Short mmCIF file of C-alpha atoms in Angstrom, two decimals:
data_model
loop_
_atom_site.label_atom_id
_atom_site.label_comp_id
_atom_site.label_asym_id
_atom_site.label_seq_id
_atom_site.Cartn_x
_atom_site.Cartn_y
_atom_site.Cartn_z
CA UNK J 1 67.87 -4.41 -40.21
CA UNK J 2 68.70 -7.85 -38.58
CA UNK J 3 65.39 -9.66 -37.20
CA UNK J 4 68.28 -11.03 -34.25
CA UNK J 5 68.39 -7.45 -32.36
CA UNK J 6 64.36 -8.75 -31.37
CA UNK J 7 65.41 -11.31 -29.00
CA UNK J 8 61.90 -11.97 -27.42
CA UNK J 9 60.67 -12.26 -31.62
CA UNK J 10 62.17 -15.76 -32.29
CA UNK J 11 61.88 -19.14 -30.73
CA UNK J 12 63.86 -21.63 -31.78
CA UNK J 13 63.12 -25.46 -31.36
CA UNK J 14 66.47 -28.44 -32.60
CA UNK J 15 65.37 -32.08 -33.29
CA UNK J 16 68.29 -34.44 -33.63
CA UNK J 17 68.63 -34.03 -37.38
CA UNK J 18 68.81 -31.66 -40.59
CA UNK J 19 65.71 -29.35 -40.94
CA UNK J 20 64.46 -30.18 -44.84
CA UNK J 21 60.96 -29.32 -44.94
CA UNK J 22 58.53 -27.82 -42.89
CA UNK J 23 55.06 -26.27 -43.31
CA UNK J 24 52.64 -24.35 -40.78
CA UNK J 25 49.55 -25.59 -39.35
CA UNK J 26 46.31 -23.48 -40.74
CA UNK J 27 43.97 -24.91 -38.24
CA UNK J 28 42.63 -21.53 -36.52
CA UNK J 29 43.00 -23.40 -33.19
CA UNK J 30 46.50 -24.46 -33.48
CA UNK J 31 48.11 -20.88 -34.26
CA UNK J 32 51.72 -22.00 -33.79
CA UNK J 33 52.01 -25.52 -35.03
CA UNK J 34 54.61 -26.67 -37.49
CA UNK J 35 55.52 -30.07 -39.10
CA UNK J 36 59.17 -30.87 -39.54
CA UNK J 37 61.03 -33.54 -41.82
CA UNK J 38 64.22 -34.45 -41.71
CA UNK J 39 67.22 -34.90 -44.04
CA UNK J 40 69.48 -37.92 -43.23
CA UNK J 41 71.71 -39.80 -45.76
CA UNK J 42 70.15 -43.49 -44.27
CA UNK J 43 66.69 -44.91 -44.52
CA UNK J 44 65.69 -43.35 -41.55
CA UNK J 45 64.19 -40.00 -41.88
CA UNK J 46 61.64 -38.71 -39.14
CA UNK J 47 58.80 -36.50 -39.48
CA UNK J 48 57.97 -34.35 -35.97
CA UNK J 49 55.25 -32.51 -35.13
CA UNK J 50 55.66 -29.25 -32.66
CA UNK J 51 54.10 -26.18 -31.19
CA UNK J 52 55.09 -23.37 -29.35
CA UNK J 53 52.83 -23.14 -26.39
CA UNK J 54 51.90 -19.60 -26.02
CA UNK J 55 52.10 -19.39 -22.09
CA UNK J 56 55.73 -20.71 -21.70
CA UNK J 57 57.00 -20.10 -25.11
CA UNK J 58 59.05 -23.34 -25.42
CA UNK J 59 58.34 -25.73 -28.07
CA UNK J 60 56.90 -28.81 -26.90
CA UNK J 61 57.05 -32.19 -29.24
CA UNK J 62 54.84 -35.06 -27.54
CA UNK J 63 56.50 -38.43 -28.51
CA UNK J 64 53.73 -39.60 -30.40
CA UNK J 65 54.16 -36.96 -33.19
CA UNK J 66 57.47 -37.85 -33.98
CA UNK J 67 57.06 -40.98 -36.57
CA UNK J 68 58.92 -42.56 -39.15
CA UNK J 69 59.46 -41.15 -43.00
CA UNK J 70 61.51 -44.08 -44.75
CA UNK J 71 63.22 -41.42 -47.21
CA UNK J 72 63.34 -37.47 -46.97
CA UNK J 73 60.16 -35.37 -47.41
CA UNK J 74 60.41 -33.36 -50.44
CA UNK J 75 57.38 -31.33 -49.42
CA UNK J 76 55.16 -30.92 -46.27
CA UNK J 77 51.62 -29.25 -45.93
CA UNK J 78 48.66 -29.23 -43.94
CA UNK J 79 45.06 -29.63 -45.24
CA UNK J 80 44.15 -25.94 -46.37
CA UNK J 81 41.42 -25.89 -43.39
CA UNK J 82 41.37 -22.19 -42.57
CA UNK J 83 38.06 -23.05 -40.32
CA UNK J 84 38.63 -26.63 -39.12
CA UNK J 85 36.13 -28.74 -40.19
CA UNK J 86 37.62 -31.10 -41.70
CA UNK J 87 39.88 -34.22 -40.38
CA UNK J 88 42.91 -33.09 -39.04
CA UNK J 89 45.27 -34.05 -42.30
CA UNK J 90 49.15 -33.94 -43.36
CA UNK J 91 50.43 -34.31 -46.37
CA UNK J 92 54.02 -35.70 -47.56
CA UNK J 93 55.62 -36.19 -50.37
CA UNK J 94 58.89 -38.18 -51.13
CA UNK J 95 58.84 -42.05 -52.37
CA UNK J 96 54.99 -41.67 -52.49
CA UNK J 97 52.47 -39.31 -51.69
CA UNK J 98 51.50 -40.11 -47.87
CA UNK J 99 48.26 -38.62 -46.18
CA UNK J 100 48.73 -38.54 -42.33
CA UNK J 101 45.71 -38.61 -39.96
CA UNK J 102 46.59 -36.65 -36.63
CA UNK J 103 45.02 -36.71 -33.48
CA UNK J 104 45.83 -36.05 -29.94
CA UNK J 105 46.82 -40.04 -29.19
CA UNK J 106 48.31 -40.60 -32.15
CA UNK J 107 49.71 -40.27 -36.21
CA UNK J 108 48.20 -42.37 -38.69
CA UNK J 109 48.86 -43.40 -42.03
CA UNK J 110 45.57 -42.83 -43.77
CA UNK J 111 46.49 -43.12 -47.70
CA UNK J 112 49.42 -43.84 -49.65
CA UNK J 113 49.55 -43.41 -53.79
CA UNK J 114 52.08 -44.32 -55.70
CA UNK J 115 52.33 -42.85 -59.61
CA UNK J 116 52.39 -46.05 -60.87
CA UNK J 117 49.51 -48.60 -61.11
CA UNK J 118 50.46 -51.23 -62.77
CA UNK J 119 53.90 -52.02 -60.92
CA UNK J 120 55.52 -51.82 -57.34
CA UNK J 121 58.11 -49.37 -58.90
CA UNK J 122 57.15 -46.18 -58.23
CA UNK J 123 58.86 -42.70 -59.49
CA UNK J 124 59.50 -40.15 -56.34
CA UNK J 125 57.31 -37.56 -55.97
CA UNK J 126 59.38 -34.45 -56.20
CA UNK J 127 56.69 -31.92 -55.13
CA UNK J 128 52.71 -31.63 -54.85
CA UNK J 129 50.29 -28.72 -54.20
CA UNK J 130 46.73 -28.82 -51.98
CA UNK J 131 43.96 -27.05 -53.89
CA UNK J 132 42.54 -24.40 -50.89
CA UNK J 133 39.05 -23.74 -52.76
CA UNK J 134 38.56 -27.64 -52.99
CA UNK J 135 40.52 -29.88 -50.30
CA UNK J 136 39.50 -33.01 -51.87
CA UNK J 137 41.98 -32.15 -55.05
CA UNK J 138 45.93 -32.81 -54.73
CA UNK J 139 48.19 -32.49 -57.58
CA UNK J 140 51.63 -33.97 -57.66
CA UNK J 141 54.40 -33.49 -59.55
CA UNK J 142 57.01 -36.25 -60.28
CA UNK J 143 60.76 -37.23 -61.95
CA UNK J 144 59.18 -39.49 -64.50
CA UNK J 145 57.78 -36.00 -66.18
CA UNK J 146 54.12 -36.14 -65.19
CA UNK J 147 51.82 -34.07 -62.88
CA UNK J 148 48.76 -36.08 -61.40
CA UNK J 149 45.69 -34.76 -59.93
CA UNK J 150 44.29 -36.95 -57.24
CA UNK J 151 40.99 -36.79 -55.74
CA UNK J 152 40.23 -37.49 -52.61
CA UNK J 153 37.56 -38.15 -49.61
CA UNK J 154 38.67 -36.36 -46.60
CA UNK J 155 35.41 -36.89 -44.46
CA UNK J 156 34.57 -33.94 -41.84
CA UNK J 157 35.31 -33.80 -38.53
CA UNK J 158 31.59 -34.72 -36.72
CA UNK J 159 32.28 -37.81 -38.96
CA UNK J 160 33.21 -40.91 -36.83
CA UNK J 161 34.86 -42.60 -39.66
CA UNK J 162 37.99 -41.02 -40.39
CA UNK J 163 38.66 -42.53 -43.58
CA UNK J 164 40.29 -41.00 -46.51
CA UNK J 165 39.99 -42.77 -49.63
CA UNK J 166 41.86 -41.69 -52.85
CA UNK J 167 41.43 -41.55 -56.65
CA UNK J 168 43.66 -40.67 -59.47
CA UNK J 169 41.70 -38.34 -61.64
CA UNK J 170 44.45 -37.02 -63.92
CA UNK J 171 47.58 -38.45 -65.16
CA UNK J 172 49.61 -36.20 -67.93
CA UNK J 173 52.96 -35.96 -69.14
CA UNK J 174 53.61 -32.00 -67.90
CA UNK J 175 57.24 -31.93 -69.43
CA UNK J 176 59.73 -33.17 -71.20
CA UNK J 177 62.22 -33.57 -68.33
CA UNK J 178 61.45 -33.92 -64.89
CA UNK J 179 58.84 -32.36 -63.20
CA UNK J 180 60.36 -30.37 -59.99
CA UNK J 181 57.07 -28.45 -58.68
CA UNK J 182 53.26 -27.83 -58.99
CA UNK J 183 51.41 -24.93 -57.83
CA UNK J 184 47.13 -24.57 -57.99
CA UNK J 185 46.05 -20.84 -59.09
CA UNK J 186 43.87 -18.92 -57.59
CA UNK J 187 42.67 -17.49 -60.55
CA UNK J 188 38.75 -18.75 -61.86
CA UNK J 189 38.11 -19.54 -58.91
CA UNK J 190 40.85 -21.53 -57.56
CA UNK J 191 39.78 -24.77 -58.58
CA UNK J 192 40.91 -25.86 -62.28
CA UNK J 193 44.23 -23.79 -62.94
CA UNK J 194 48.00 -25.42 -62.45
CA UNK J 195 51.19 -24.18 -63.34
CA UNK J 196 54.36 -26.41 -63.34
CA UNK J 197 58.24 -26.19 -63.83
CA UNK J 198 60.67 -28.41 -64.20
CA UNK J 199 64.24 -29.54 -65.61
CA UNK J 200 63.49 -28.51 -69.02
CA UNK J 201 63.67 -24.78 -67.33
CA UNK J 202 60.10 -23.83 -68.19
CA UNK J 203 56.88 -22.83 -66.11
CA UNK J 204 53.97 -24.10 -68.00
CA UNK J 205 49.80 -23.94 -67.26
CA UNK J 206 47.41 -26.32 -67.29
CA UNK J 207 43.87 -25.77 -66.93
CA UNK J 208 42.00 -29.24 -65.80
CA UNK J 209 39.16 -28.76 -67.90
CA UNK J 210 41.38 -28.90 -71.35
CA UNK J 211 44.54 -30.96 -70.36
CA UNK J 212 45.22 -31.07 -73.98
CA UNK J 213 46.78 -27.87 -73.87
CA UNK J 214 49.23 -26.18 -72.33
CA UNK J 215 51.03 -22.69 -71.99
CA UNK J 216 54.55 -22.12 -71.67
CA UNK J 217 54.24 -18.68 -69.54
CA UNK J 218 58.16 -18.81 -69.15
CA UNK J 219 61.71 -20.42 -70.04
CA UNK J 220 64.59 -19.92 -68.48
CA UNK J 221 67.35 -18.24 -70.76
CA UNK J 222 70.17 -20.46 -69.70
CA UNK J 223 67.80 -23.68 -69.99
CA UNK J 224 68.48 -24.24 -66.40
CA UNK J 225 66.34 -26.27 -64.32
CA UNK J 226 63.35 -24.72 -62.48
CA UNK J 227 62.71 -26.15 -59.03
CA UNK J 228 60.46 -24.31 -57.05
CA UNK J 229 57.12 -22.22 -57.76
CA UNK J 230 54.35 -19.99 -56.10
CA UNK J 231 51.66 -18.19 -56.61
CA UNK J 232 50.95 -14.49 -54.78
CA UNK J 233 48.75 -15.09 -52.62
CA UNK J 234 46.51 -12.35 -53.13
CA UNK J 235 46.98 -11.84 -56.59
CA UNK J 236 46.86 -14.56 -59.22
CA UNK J 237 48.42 -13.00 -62.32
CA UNK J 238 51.75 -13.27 -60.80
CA UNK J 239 54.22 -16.12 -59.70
CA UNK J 240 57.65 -16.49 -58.64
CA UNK J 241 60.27 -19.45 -59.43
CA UNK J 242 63.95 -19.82 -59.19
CA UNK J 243 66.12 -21.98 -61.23
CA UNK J 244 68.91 -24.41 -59.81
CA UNK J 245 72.28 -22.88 -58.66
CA UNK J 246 70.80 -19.15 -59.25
CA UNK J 247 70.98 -16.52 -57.09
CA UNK J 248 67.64 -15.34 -57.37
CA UNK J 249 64.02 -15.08 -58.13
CA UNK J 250 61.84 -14.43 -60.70
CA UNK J 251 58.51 -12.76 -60.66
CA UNK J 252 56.46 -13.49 -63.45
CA UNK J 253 52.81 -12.15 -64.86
CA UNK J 254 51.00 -14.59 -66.30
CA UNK J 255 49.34 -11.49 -68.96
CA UNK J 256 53.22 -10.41 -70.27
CA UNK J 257 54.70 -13.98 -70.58
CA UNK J 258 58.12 -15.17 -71.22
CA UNK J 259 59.75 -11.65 -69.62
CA UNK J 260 59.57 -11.68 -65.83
CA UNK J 261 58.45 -8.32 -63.96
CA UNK J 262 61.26 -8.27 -62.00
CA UNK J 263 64.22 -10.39 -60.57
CA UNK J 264 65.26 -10.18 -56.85
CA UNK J 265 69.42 -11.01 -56.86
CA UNK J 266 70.52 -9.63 -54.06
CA UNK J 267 71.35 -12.85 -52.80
CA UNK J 268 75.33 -13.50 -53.02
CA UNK J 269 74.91 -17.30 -52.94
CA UNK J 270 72.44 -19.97 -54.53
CA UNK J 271 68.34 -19.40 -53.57
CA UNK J 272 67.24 -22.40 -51.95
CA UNK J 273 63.27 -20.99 -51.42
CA UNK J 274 61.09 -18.21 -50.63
CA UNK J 275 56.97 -17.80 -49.43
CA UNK J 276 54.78 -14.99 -50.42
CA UNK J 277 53.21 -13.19 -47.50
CA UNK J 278 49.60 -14.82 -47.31
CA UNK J 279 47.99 -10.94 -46.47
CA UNK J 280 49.54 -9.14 -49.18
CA UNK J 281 50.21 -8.75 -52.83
CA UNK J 282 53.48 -6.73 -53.10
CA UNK J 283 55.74 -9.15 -50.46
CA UNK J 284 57.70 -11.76 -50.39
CA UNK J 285 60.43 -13.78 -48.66
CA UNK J 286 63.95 -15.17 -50.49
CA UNK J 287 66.23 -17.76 -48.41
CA UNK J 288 69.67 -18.34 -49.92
CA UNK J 289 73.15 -20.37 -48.60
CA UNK J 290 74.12 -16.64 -47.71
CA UNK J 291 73.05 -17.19 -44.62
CA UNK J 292 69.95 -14.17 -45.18
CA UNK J 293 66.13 -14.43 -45.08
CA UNK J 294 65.47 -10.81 -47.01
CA UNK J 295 61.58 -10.16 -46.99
CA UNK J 296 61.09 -7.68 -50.19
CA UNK J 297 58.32 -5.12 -51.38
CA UNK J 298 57.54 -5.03 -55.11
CA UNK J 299 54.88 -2.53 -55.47
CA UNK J 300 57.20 -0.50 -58.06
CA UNK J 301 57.08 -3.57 -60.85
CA UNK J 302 57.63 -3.40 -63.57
CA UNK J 303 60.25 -1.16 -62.13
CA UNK J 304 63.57 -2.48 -60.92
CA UNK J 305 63.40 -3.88 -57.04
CA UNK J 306 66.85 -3.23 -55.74
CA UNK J 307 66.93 -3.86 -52.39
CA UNK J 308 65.19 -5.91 -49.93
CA UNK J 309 63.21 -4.30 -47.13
CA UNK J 310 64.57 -6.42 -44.34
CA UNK J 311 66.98 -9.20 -43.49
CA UNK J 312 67.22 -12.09 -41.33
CA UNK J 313 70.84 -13.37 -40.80
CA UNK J 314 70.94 -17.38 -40.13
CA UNK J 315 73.27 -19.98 -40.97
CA UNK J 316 72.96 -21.43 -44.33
CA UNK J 317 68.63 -21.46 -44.73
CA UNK J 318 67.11 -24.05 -47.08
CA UNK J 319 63.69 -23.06 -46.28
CA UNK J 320 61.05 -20.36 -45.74
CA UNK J 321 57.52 -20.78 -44.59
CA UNK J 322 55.14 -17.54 -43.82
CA UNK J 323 52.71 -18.23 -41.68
CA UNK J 324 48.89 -17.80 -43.80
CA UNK J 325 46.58 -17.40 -40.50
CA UNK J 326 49.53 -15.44 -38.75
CA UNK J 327 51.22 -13.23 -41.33
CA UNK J 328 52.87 -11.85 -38.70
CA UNK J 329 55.38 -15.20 -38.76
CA UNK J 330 57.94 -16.58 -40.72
CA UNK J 331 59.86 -19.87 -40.01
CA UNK J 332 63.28 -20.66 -41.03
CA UNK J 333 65.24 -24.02 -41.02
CA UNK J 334 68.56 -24.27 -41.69
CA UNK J 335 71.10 -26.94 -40.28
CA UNK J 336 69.50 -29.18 -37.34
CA UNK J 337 67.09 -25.70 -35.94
CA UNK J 338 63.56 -24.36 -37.06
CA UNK J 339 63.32 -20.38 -35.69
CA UNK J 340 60.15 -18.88 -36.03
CA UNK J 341 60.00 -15.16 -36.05
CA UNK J 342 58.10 -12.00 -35.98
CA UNK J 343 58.79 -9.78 -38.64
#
């Protein structure tokens, strides 16, 4: 089943350049706000802001939340603030780690951390995650092969002082290649528990109360690298990554490591993301240069998944983002257009 056939399902909103990244708003009261970065080859990347106002159903982008992100923004997300009481905060990772203030005047640069200390140089931040049990706690991920945990002070929102502050707490050398992605567990609570993957094709976990060890949970057979993970949302023994120029995506469970559950390939070109659904355990979303979104159900693990339960045609999608206080929603970039729709 194509998701196009639902005409009045999908809005679609174009700024003037590629859609890279993109992330939705969590904030109960702004149901259907995105942020967008762009990909273009100069140093001048923007970063927009939009929503799709429920009355007219047109995307509206004031000019003040369209700003300036020197290089391409490797990842985008939104404070985990499922009940809004904290400052209204964005996230951005690329050169450094940027924390944005937002407000209805204007976006402002509250916090900037680069992985180095001791030097202007700075390696680029290829990923980070926002821990949603504590909001204070960042991790990042990184090319020069470490993850860092970063602490910060986001102040509430009857505060008059909106300042954010920021700490490094945690500094460790997470591979032996580069570091593509970090992802917080929700398992023990939510608070303490990593996982990582990177070039040297493994997913490894890191729990923050014994960072001298670490578990390799998988490697990749063809020692390809791994650049993307996720937890489910809803259950925390399993995760899903894909590997670089692969056509698909691994499920894994953390309790039966090194084989994966299951492997969704019916993708006929290279996976460039996916999202779990944020309301249940047994779905997810793949995105591939196939031109598909396919949304799949994988109750039946350890059982073989075979075909998706829905598609979404597109041109050639480089990212997927379900919508955790709307589950209803996915969003799709590909090219120069973010679609939303209701699946």
């Amino acid at each position: 089943m194509s998701l196009h056939c639902k005409q009045k399902e999908i809005y679609k909103h174009e700024p003037p350049w590629t859609v890279y990244a993109m992330n939705w708003c969590v904030r109960p009261d702004k149901r259907f706000r995105l942020a967008l970065g762009g990909y273009v080859e100069e140093y001048n990347n923007k970063m927009q802001i939009v929503c799709l106002e429920e009355e007219s159903l047109e995307f509206i982008c004031p000019c003040r939340n369209t700003f300036d992100h020197l290089y391409p923004t490797t990842k985008i997300m939104w404070i985990p603030d499922s009940k809004g009481v904290y400052l209204d905060l964005l996230a951005t990772s690329g050169d450094y780690l940027r924390i944005w203030g937002i407000s209805d005047t204007e976006t402002r640069l509250e916090c900037l951390l680069n992985n180095n200390k001791n030097s202007d140089f700075c390696a680029p931040f290829t990923s980070f995650d926002w821990n949603e049990v504590d909001p204070n706690l960042l991790g990042t991920s990184s090319i020069d092969t470490t993850c860092i945990i970063v602490g910060l002070e986001t102040g509430q929102v009857l505060s008059k002082v909106n300042l954010v502050s920021r700490q490094v707490k945690t500094q460790l050398i997470a591979h032996d290649k580069e570091v593509y992605g970090i992802a917080f567990s929700h398992a023990g609570g939510g608070r303490d528990m990593f996982a990582s993957v990177g070039a040297d094709g493994s997913v490894r976990m890191f729990d923050q109360r014994h960072l001298e060890h670490s578990a390799i949970i998988y490697e990749d057979p063809q020692h390809h690298p791994l650049l993307h993970l996720c937890w489910n949302k809803q259950d925390p023994n399993y995760l899903a990554t894909m590997a670089m120029d692969v056509m698909e995506v691994v499920i894994l469970d953390v309790h039966v490591p090194c084989t994966p559950v299951a492997r969704l390939n019916n993708h006929w070109a290279c996976v460039n993301g996916f999202a779990w659904a944020p309301h249940s355990s047994c779905h997810i979303c793949t995105a591939a240069e196939d031109h598909q979104a396919l949304i799949w159900d994988i109750q039946q693990m350890p059982r073989a998944i075979k075909d998706p339960i829905l598609a979404c045609t597109a041109e050639e999608i480089n990212n997927v983002q379900w919508a955790s206080t709307q589950p209803d929603w996915i969003a799709i970039g590909y090219n120069n257009c973010l679609e939303i729709l209701r699946v």
